[in-house]
PDB file of C-alpha atoms in Angstrom:
ATOM      1  CA  UNK A  89     -27.408   7.367 -25.970  1.00 46.00           C
ATOM      2  CA  UNK A  90     -26.870   4.155 -24.027  1.00 47.00           C
ATOM      3  CA  UNK A  91     -25.828   4.119 -20.382  1.00 47.00           C
ATOM      4  CA  UNK A  92     -22.312   2.748 -19.240  1.00 45.00           C
ATOM      5  CA  UNK A  93     -22.549  -0.993 -18.040  1.00 47.00           C
ATOM      6  CA  UNK A  94     -21.789  -1.310 -14.427  1.00 43.00           C
ATOM      7  CA  UNK A  95     -19.475  -3.629 -13.259  1.00 41.00           C
ATOM      8  CA  UNK A  96     -19.754  -5.917 -10.170  1.00 42.00           C
ATOM      9  CA  UNK A  97     -21.511  -4.364  -6.758  1.00 40.00           C
ATOM     10  CA  UNK A  98     -23.369  -1.729  -9.315  1.00 41.00           C
ATOM     11  CA  UNK A  99     -20.102   0.673  -9.484  1.00 37.00           C
ATOM     12  CA  UNK A 100     -19.380   2.254 -12.727  1.00 36.00           C
ATOM     13  CA  UNK A 101     -15.648   2.302 -13.556  1.00 36.00           C
ATOM     14  CA  UNK A 102     -13.829   5.627 -12.998  1.00 35.00           C
ATOM     15  CA  UNK A 103     -11.813   7.296 -15.687  1.00 35.00           C
ATOM     16  CA  UNK A 104      -8.204   8.525 -15.027  1.00 36.00           C
ATOM     17  CA  UNK A 105      -6.740  10.960 -17.192  1.00 38.00           C
ATOM     18  CA  UNK A 106      -3.648   9.786 -17.112  1.00 41.00           C
ATOM     19  CA  UNK A 107      -4.216   6.041 -16.929  1.00 42.00           C
ATOM     20  CA  UNK A 108      -5.244   5.270 -20.274  1.00 43.00           C
ATOM     21  CA  UNK A 109      -5.128   8.229 -22.929  1.00 45.00           C
ATOM     22  CA  UNK A 110      -4.880   6.064 -25.880  1.00 45.00           C
ATOM     23  CA  UNK A 111      -8.909   5.301 -25.913  1.00 47.00           C
ATOM     24  CA  UNK A 112     -10.705   2.347 -25.163  1.00 52.00           C
ATOM     25  CA  UNK A 113      -9.351  -0.540 -23.122  1.00 55.00           C
ATOM     26  CA  UNK A 114      -8.873  -2.025 -19.346  1.00 58.00           C
ATOM     27  CA  UNK A 115      -8.945   1.115 -17.037  1.00 62.00           C
ATOM     28  CA  UNK A 116      -7.923   1.558 -13.293  1.00 65.00           C
ATOM     29  CA  UNK A 117     -11.168   1.777 -11.152  1.00 66.00           C
ATOM     30  CA  UNK A 118      -9.491   3.710  -8.681  1.00 79.00           C
ATOM     31  CA  UNK A 119      -6.165   5.597  -8.850  1.00 88.00           C
ATOM     32  CA  UNK A 120      -3.339   4.480  -6.566  1.00 92.00           C
ATOM     33  CA  UNK A 121      -2.931   6.505  -3.339  1.00 91.00           C
ATOM     34  CA  UNK A 122       0.701   8.109  -2.472  1.00 93.00           C
ATOM     35  CA  UNK A 123       1.238   8.099   1.423  1.00 94.00           C
ATOM     36  CA  UNK A 124       4.343  10.130   2.444  1.00 92.00           C
ATOM     37  CA  UNK A 125       5.689  10.710   6.188  1.00 91.00           C
ATOM     38  CA  UNK A 126       8.735  11.527   6.995  1.00 88.00           C
ATOM     39  CA  UNK A 127      11.135   9.224   5.142  1.00 89.00           C
ATOM     40  CA  UNK A 128       8.530   6.428   4.548  1.00 92.00           C
ATOM     41  CA  UNK A 129       6.678   5.979   0.995  1.00 94.00           C
ATOM     42  CA  UNK A 130       3.802   4.069   0.549  1.00 95.00           C
ATOM     43  CA  UNK A 131       1.343   3.143  -2.682  1.00 94.00           C
ATOM     44  CA  UNK A 132      -1.841   2.059  -1.831  1.00 94.00           C
ATOM     45  CA  UNK A 133      -4.005   0.455  -4.722  1.00 91.00           C
ATOM     46  CA  UNK A 134      -6.776  -1.999  -5.560  1.00 91.00           C
ATOM     47  CA  UNK A 135      -5.842  -5.456  -6.932  1.00 90.00           C
ATOM     48  CA  UNK A 136      -4.638  -5.387 -10.659  1.00 90.00           C
ATOM     49  CA  UNK A 137      -5.869  -8.427 -13.012  1.00 90.00           C
ATOM     50  CA  UNK A 138      -3.493 -10.250 -15.440  1.00 90.00           C
ATOM     51  CA  UNK A 139      -5.245  -7.755 -17.837  1.00 90.00           C
ATOM     52  CA  UNK A 140      -4.508  -4.586 -16.061  1.00 89.00           C
ATOM     53  CA  UNK A 141      -1.325  -5.091 -14.314  1.00 90.00           C
ATOM     54  CA  UNK A 142       0.405  -3.157 -17.329  1.00 89.00           C
ATOM     55  CA  UNK A 143      -1.705  -0.107 -16.162  1.00 89.00           C
ATOM     56  CA  UNK A 144      -0.602  -0.290 -12.723  1.00 91.00           C
ATOM     57  CA  UNK A 145       2.840  -1.008 -13.666  1.00 91.00           C
ATOM     58  CA  UNK A 146       3.320   2.400 -15.190  1.00 90.00           C
ATOM     59  CA  UNK A 147       2.146   4.098 -11.709  1.00 90.00           C
ATOM     60  CA  UNK A 148       4.516   1.136 -10.022  1.00 91.00           C
ATOM     61  CA  UNK A 149       7.498   2.461 -12.085  1.00 91.00           C
ATOM     62  CA  UNK A 150       6.891   6.133 -11.733  1.00 91.00           C
ATOM     63  CA  UNK A 151       6.848   5.798  -7.949  1.00 91.00           C
ATOM     64  CA  UNK A 152       9.919   3.645  -8.125  1.00 93.00           C
ATOM     65  CA  UNK A 153       7.730   0.522  -6.054  1.00 93.00           C
ATOM     66  CA  UNK A 154      10.330  -2.102  -5.010  1.00 94.00           C
ATOM     67  CA  UNK A 155       8.079  -4.056  -3.425  1.00 95.00           C
ATOM     68  CA  UNK A 156       4.748  -5.173  -3.633  1.00 94.00           C
ATOM     69  CA  UNK A 157       2.837  -6.183  -0.517  1.00 95.00           C
ATOM     70  CA  UNK A 158      -0.364  -8.286  -1.497  1.00 93.00           C
ATOM     71  CA  UNK A 159      -2.791  -9.034   1.303  1.00 91.00           C
ATOM     72  CA  UNK A 160      -5.278 -10.544  -0.930  1.00 91.00           C
ATOM     73  CA  UNK A 161      -5.657 -13.708  -2.512  1.00 90.00           C
ATOM     74  CA  UNK A 162      -3.709 -13.247  -5.836  1.00 92.00           C
ATOM     75  CA  UNK A 163      -5.528 -11.651  -8.874  1.00 90.00           C
ATOM     76  CA  UNK A 164      -2.761 -12.045 -11.031  1.00 90.00           C
ATOM     77  CA  UNK A 165       0.911 -13.831 -11.971  1.00 91.00           C
ATOM     78  CA  UNK A 166       3.530 -12.308  -9.486  1.00 91.00           C
ATOM     79  CA  UNK A 167       6.222 -13.295 -11.843  1.00 93.00           C
ATOM     80  CA  UNK A 168       5.256 -10.417 -14.061  1.00 91.00           C
ATOM     81  CA  UNK A 169       6.396  -7.918 -11.335  1.00 91.00           C
ATOM     82  CA  UNK A 170       9.083 -10.186 -10.391  1.00 93.00           C
ATOM     83  CA  UNK A 171      11.048  -9.953 -13.952  1.00 93.00           C
ATOM     84  CA  UNK A 172      10.935  -6.276 -13.816  1.00 92.00           C
ATOM     85  CA  UNK A 173      12.785  -6.124 -10.427  1.00 93.00           C
ATOM     86  CA  UNK A 174       9.965  -5.811  -8.174  1.00 93.00           C
ATOM     87  CA  UNK A 175       9.529  -8.110  -5.014  1.00 94.00           C
ATOM     88  CA  UNK A 176       5.944  -9.607  -4.323  1.00 94.00           C
ATOM     89  CA  UNK A 177       5.067  -9.962  -0.634  1.00 95.00           C
ATOM     90  CA  UNK A 178       2.228 -12.523  -0.101  1.00 94.00           C
ATOM     91  CA  UNK A 179       0.610 -11.781   3.212  1.00 95.00           C
ATOM     92  CA  UNK A 180      -3.014 -12.611   2.892  1.00 93.00           C
ATOM     93  CA  UNK A 181      -5.578 -12.081   5.787  1.00 91.00           C
ATOM     94  CA  UNK A 182      -9.723 -11.979   5.501  1.00 91.00           C
ATOM     95  CA  UNK A 183     -11.246  -8.990   4.087  1.00 88.00           C
ATOM     96  CA  UNK A 184     -12.641  -6.562   6.788  1.00 82.00           C
ATOM     97  CA  UNK A 185     -10.279  -7.873   9.309  1.00 85.00           C
ATOM     98  CA  UNK A 186      -7.201  -6.273  11.018  1.00 86.00           C
ATOM     99  CA  UNK A 187      -4.002  -7.977  10.240  1.00 91.00           C
ATOM    100  CA  UNK A 188      -2.690 -10.772  12.384  1.00 91.00           C
ATOM    101  CA  UNK A 189       0.262 -10.292  14.492  1.00 91.00           C
ATOM    102  CA  UNK A 190       2.569 -12.223  12.308  1.00 93.00           C
ATOM    103  CA  UNK A 191       1.624 -10.019   9.017  1.00 93.00           C
ATOM    104  CA  UNK A 192       2.010  -7.077  10.867  1.00 92.00           C
ATOM    105  CA  UNK A 193       5.463  -8.340  11.858  1.00 93.00           C
ATOM    106  CA  UNK A 194       6.866  -9.192   8.560  1.00 94.00           C
ATOM    107  CA  UNK A 195       5.307  -6.083   6.898  1.00 93.00           C
ATOM    108  CA  UNK A 196       6.832  -3.840   9.948  1.00 93.00           C
ATOM    109  CA  UNK A 197      10.298  -5.790   9.058  1.00 93.00           C
ATOM    110  CA  UNK A 198       9.912  -4.872   5.480  1.00 94.00           C
ATOM    111  CA  UNK A 199       9.207  -0.888   6.253  1.00 93.00           C
ATOM    112  CA  UNK A 200      12.463  -1.180   8.520  1.00 91.00           C
ATOM    113  CA  UNK A 201      14.822  -2.837   5.860  1.00 90.00           C
ATOM    114  CA  UNK A 202      13.550  -0.133   3.311  1.00 90.00           C
ATOM    115  CA  UNK A 203      13.236   3.055   5.583  1.00 88.00           C
ATOM    116  CA  UNK A 204      14.590   2.472   8.661  1.00 80.00           C
ATOM    117  CA  UNK A 205      18.111   3.646  10.109  1.00 59.00           C
ATOM    118  CA  UNK A 206      21.173   1.790   9.862  1.00 45.00           C
ATOM    119  CA  UNK A 207      23.332   1.988  12.855  1.00 39.00           C
ATOM    120  CA  UNK A 208      25.799   4.744  11.227  1.00 40.00           C
ATOM    121  CA  UNK A 209      22.497   6.970  11.131  1.00 45.00           C
ATOM    122  CA  UNK A 210      22.269   6.225   7.229  1.00 45.00           C
ATOM    123  CA  UNK A 211      18.754   5.476   5.581  1.00 46.00           C
ATOM    124  CA  UNK A 212      18.766   1.973   4.628  1.00 47.00           C
ATOM    125  CA  UNK A 213      18.799   1.355   0.750  1.00 46.00           C
ATOM    126  CA  UNK A 214      19.122   5.348   0.775  1.00 43.00           C
ATOM    127  CA  UNK A 215      15.578   4.893   0.478  1.00 42.00           C
ATOM    128  CA  UNK A 216      15.163   8.741   1.104  1.00 45.00           C
ATOM    129  CA  UNK A 217      17.498   9.680  -1.858  1.00 51.00           C
ATOM    130  CA  UNK A 218      16.459   7.034  -4.279  1.00 60.00           C
ATOM    131  CA  UNK A 219      12.705   7.890  -3.146  1.00 79.00           C
ATOM    132  CA  UNK A 220      11.748   4.288  -3.033  1.00 90.00           C
ATOM    133  CA  UNK A 221       8.373   3.312  -2.688  1.00 94.00           C
ATOM    134  CA  UNK A 222       6.625   0.381  -1.043  1.00 95.00           C
ATOM    135  CA  UNK A 223       3.077  -0.732  -2.748  1.00 94.00           C
ATOM    136  CA  UNK A 224       0.658  -2.402  -0.790  1.00 94.00           C
ATOM    137  CA  UNK A 225      -3.003  -3.833  -2.222  1.00 91.00           C
ATOM    138  CA  UNK A 226      -5.911  -5.621  -1.307  1.00 88.00           C
ATOM    139  CA  UNK A 227      -8.744  -6.346  -2.743  1.00 82.00           C
ATOM    140  CA  UNK A 228     -10.444  -2.385  -3.594  1.00 90.00           C
ATOM    141  CA  UNK A 229      -7.546  -0.760  -1.504  1.00 78.00           C
ATOM    142  CA  UNK A 230      -9.690   0.571   1.303  1.00 79.00           C
ATOM    143  CA  UNK A 231      -9.245  -2.050   4.267  1.00 85.00           C
ATOM    144  CA  UNK A 232      -6.562  -4.431   4.792  1.00 91.00           C
ATOM    145  CA  UNK A 233      -3.771  -2.569   2.644  1.00 93.00           C
ATOM    146  CA  UNK A 234      -4.546   0.961   4.495  1.00 93.00           C
ATOM    147  CA  UNK A 235      -4.228  -0.846   7.874  1.00 93.00           C
ATOM    148  CA  UNK A 236      -0.790  -1.851   7.501  1.00 94.00           C
ATOM    149  CA  UNK A 237       0.543   1.654   6.301  1.00 95.00           C
ATOM    150  CA  UNK A 238      -1.261   2.976   9.094  1.00 94.00           C
ATOM    151  CA  UNK A 239       0.662   0.629  11.411  1.00 92.00           C
ATOM    152  CA  UNK A 240       3.868   1.891   9.590  1.00 94.00           C
ATOM    153  CA  UNK A 241       3.003   5.601  10.501  1.00 94.00           C
ATOM    154  CA  UNK A 242       2.392   4.826  14.140  1.00 94.00           C
ATOM    155  CA  UNK A 243       5.785   3.537  14.322  1.00 93.00           C
ATOM    156  CA  UNK A 244       7.158   6.233  12.449  1.00 92.00           C
ATOM    157  CA  UNK A 245       5.677   8.460  15.503  1.00 91.00           C
ATOM    158  CA  UNK A 246       2.144   9.331  14.318  1.00 92.00           C
ATOM    159  CA  UNK A 247      -0.351   8.887  17.173  1.00 92.00           C
ATOM    160  CA  UNK A 248      -3.143   6.253  15.987  1.00 92.00           C
ATOM    161  CA  UNK A 249      -6.043   8.449  15.136  1.00 92.00           C
ATOM    162  CA  UNK A 250      -3.928  10.930  13.425  1.00 93.00           C
ATOM    163  CA  UNK A 251      -2.409   8.003  11.535  1.00 93.00           C
ATOM    164  CA  UNK A 252      -5.940   6.980  10.335  1.00 92.00           C
ATOM    165  CA  UNK A 253      -7.216  10.612   9.301  1.00 90.00           C
ATOM    166  CA  UNK A 254      -3.585  11.056   7.419  1.00 94.00           C
ATOM    167  CA  UNK A 255      -4.328   7.629   5.445  1.00 91.00           C
ATOM    168  CA  UNK A 256      -8.307   8.962   5.026  1.00 91.00           C
ATOM    169  CA  UNK A 257      -7.161  12.137   3.432  1.00 89.00           C
ATOM    170  CA  UNK A 258      -5.205  10.524   0.907  1.00 92.00           C
ATOM    171  CA  UNK A 259      -7.684   7.528   0.210  1.00 90.00           C
ATOM    172  CA  UNK A 260     -10.887   7.963   0.737  1.00 88.00           C
ATOM    173  CA  UNK A 261     -13.186   5.537   2.324  1.00 84.00           C
ATOM    174  CA  UNK A 262     -10.104   3.584   3.726  1.00 89.00           C
ATOM    175  CA  UNK A 263     -10.308   1.722   6.944  1.00 86.00           C
ATOM    176  CA  UNK A 264     -13.552   0.080   8.559  1.00 85.00           C
ATOM    177  CA  UNK A 265     -14.990   0.407  12.058  1.00 87.00           C
ATOM    178  CA  UNK A 266     -13.739  -2.685  13.242  1.00 87.00           C
ATOM    179  CA  UNK A 267      -9.991  -2.007  11.796  1.00 89.00           C
ATOM    180  CA  UNK A 268     -10.636   1.515  13.434  1.00 88.00           C
ATOM    181  CA  UNK A 269     -11.212  -0.170  16.727  1.00 88.00           C
ATOM    182  CA  UNK A 270      -7.939  -2.111  16.233  1.00 89.00           C
ATOM    183  CA  UNK A 271      -5.813   0.997  15.301  1.00 89.00           C
ATOM    184  CA  UNK A 272      -7.253   3.016  18.383  1.00 88.00           C
ATOM    185  CA  UNK A 273      -5.763  -0.197  20.734  1.00 87.00           C
ATOM    186  CA  UNK A 274      -2.504  -0.772  18.616  1.00 87.00           C
ATOM    187  CA  UNK A 275       0.561  -0.235  20.705  1.00 84.00           C
ATOM    188  CA  UNK A 276       3.819   0.735  18.900  1.00 86.00           C
ATOM    189  CA  UNK A 277       6.737  -1.390  19.218  1.00 77.00           C
ATOM    190  CA  UNK A 278       9.564  -0.298  21.582  1.00 53.00           C
ATOM    191  CA  UNK A 279      12.586   1.613  20.422  1.00 52.00           C
ATOM    192  CA  UNK A 280      14.746  -1.392  21.599  1.00 43.00           C
ATOM    193  CA  UNK A 281      12.678  -3.637  19.953  1.00 44.00           C
ATOM    194  CA  UNK A 282      15.413  -4.495  16.889  1.00 44.00           C
ATOM    195  CA  UNK A 283      12.334  -5.464  14.416  1.00 43.00           C
ATOM    196  CA  UNK A 284      11.564  -1.502  13.865  1.00 45.00           C
ATOM    197  CA  UNK A 285      13.787   1.481  13.735  1.00 43.00           C
ATOM    198  CA  UNK A 286      11.821   3.940  11.655  1.00 48.00           C
ATOM    199  CA  UNK A 287      12.569   7.175  12.048  1.00 43.00           C
TER     200      UNK A 287
END
């Protein structure tokens, strides 16, 4: 019996039972990871291609993803998701690096718009009731995307290292040493900053 072919980097594709029950065809290399904390919901995943985007769409739809944050170079046509009502935000930064301040600000503003509290105390866009989710992906879903989710958890009140552990429990192998150092030194925005009132 012939061994399964290796993909780039010598990694064999993993089978996800729920992703493709109908026989051979494209498969997601890694299952998406749902990260929930308080009223926040994120789906961390690796980069789809035009060929595999339909597989990812099933999970995005199931988790009620309204926005996808893409922090790597494009690997698929975002018009496909936009046609399904999902906003795609392109905020790329270099692989292995911590996010630059403008990307953190844009991301936290998005998080606040989806999950923050309005002046009357109700959740923005009724995210809690509708279980709105923000999808975040980089190439492998192990560095850039998890770091951004970690920033949101810290803003929601979690201690930096606790946030890293929390994300790693849901996404094994997430966050490299350089990114960890960045998270350790990250300072929450003040509660008076209008840019983020996550709770």
